Amino acid sequence: MRKLIEVALPLEAINRESAREKSIRHGHPSTLHLWWARRPLASARAVLFASLVDDPGEYLPEEEARRERQRLFDLMERLVDWDLVKDPEGAEGENGVIREARYEIARSLARALGEAPPASPKDEERIEALLEKAPPVLDPFAGGGTIPLEAQRLGLKAYASDLNPVAVLINKALVEIPARFAGQPPVNPGYRAKAQATDRFPRAKGLAQDVRHYGAWMREEARRRIGHLYPDLEGKRVIAWLWARTVACPNPACRAEAPLVRSFWLSKKKGKEVFVVPEVQEGRVHFRVERGKEPPVEGTVNRRGGRCLVCGAPISLDHVRKEGKAGRLGARLMAVVTEGPGGRNYHAPTLEHEEVAKGAVPWWKPDIEFTKNSRHMTPWVYGLESFSDLFTPRQLVALTTFADLVAEAREQVYRDALEAGLPDDGLPLAEGGRGARAYAEAAGVYLAFGISKLLDRSSSLCVWDAGWVKIAHVFNRQALPMTWDYAEANPFGEATGSWEGMVEWVAKALEALPA
Ligand SMILES: [Zn+2]
């Protein structure tokens, strides 16, 4: 029997909703973990539905088939609308569009199997029984997990695989783990102290609450260990420290420490324009912060080369490459951004803040050379040849501290899960476990995703975005291009680049998953 997809699809609606999805952020599954080649959920949902539902022309006379097809198209137009799908409770509830879609799939399955169809979308038992017999969905190159996730949303069995272990973990976190602990109340003692018998935690809502709880614990523990590296400025919490790489001026009569700055802009917001003004005093460049129309000096380096602000000599990129390969690139603090009651504040750098940052001593770093591809990975051309070169010492300290704390949090979840009554079967997540050990590992997966997200905003390849006045992420595109000036986030803040923000992104995505 021909399926709907073989005859026609409401392409306009599918395209429109697929394009719109790119701008949807909070609570969307795509925010769980970065994946580049992400496919729109809307098109996967539409294609799965239309591949399983019979074309009405197969069982109705022409005129009736046309009307029935139109009715199915109307349903599909709602089915691709994220706003009607994003809350699984509503979408699966009475008059919910997912429930309606499952009913239509079940009707086609009944026709193919010669079994009794469900009486209505409310006939959940019959629908479930028929969906059990649906052909399973297999996605051998599942990538970001779009197809298995949407298969699960429609009540279908899905199998997924990928060669990339990151993709495999994303798929497990999207589809497999939430289903395994669906309905499980949180195990953290904070919740248990005020638990009510009437509490309900549908799907992964309990797990998401635990991710928030242990994420907050990690933040406080990290603050205790390394908080001294992140001082306030003038009583305000710092959002970001803005740095400029430096190179010795090639002019032998000068040799000044020349800051390499792509742009001195701090805020391009209309009416709130702020920028850094470099000043030369006794052969050394100093920075102050000014409001005004535009910066007197746009920058000191571009694709063609740089310029020394002290003597005006040109600085060739070849010179920068040579100095970089000799390990002689430095860094200067250029400005500090803080958050106050009135919004963002911009400050000139202080010696204290520069010294605190430079005094951080990492006890581990990823000394792994990266590929020498000068098209997509340019830092090595300037002597930054190892992954560890892409971080400030303070970033390395913070990232290793938070990463260590994931393992500690996992042990704590394990103990709390035992107290909450989860079985002590010792069976790990990877072996199908559902007990305390597996639950702790599950929480660890999502906390580790938080580290991934933190990493994406904690590298010296993160530039300051003066338009959005926030830290840009490393993977603006699928490349690691060299940066001259860069922004170092405060993981203990509340703005972009903070640990709290990362955990919240993950928890929000997790609690909105259909499982
Ligand atoms: Zn010079």
PDB file of C-alpha atoms and ligand atoms in Angstrom, residues 248-251 253-258 307-313 315, ligand 1:
ATOM      1  CA  ALA A 248      57.328  42.425  20.555  1.00  0.00           C
ATOM      2  CA  CYS A 249      57.446  45.249  18.002  1.00  0.00           C
ATOM      3  CA  PRO A 250      59.786  44.248  15.117  1.00  0.00           C
ATOM      4  CA  ASN A 251      61.338  47.736  14.991  1.00  0.00           C
ATOM      5  CA  ALA A 253      64.651  50.831  17.977  1.00  0.00           C
ATOM      6  CA  CYS A 254      61.280  50.204  19.659  1.00  0.00           C
ATOM      7  CA  ARG A 255      60.728  46.556  20.724  1.00  0.00           C
ATOM      8  CA  ALA A 256      57.643  47.657  22.658  1.00  0.00           C
ATOM      9  CA  GLU A 257      55.062  45.086  23.718  1.00  0.00           C
ATOM     10  CA  ALA A 258      52.517  45.563  20.927  1.00  0.00           C
ATOM     11  CA  ARG A 307      50.783  48.035  13.634  1.00  0.00           C
ATOM     12  CA  CYS A 308      52.766  49.082  16.688  1.00  0.00           C
ATOM     13  CA  LEU A 309      50.958  51.825  18.601  1.00  0.00           C
ATOM     14  CA  VAL A 310      54.193  53.053  20.157  1.00  0.00           C
ATOM     15  CA  CYS A 311      56.342  53.698  17.060  1.00  0.00           C
ATOM     16  CA  GLY A 312      53.795  53.178  14.257  1.00  0.00           C
ATOM     17  CA  ALA A 313      55.875  50.454  12.589  1.00  0.00           C
ATOM     18  CA  ILE A 315      54.003  44.317  12.127  1.00  0.00           C
TER      19      ILE A 315
HETATM   20 ZN    ZN B   1      57.125  49.773  17.855  1.00  0.00          ZN
END
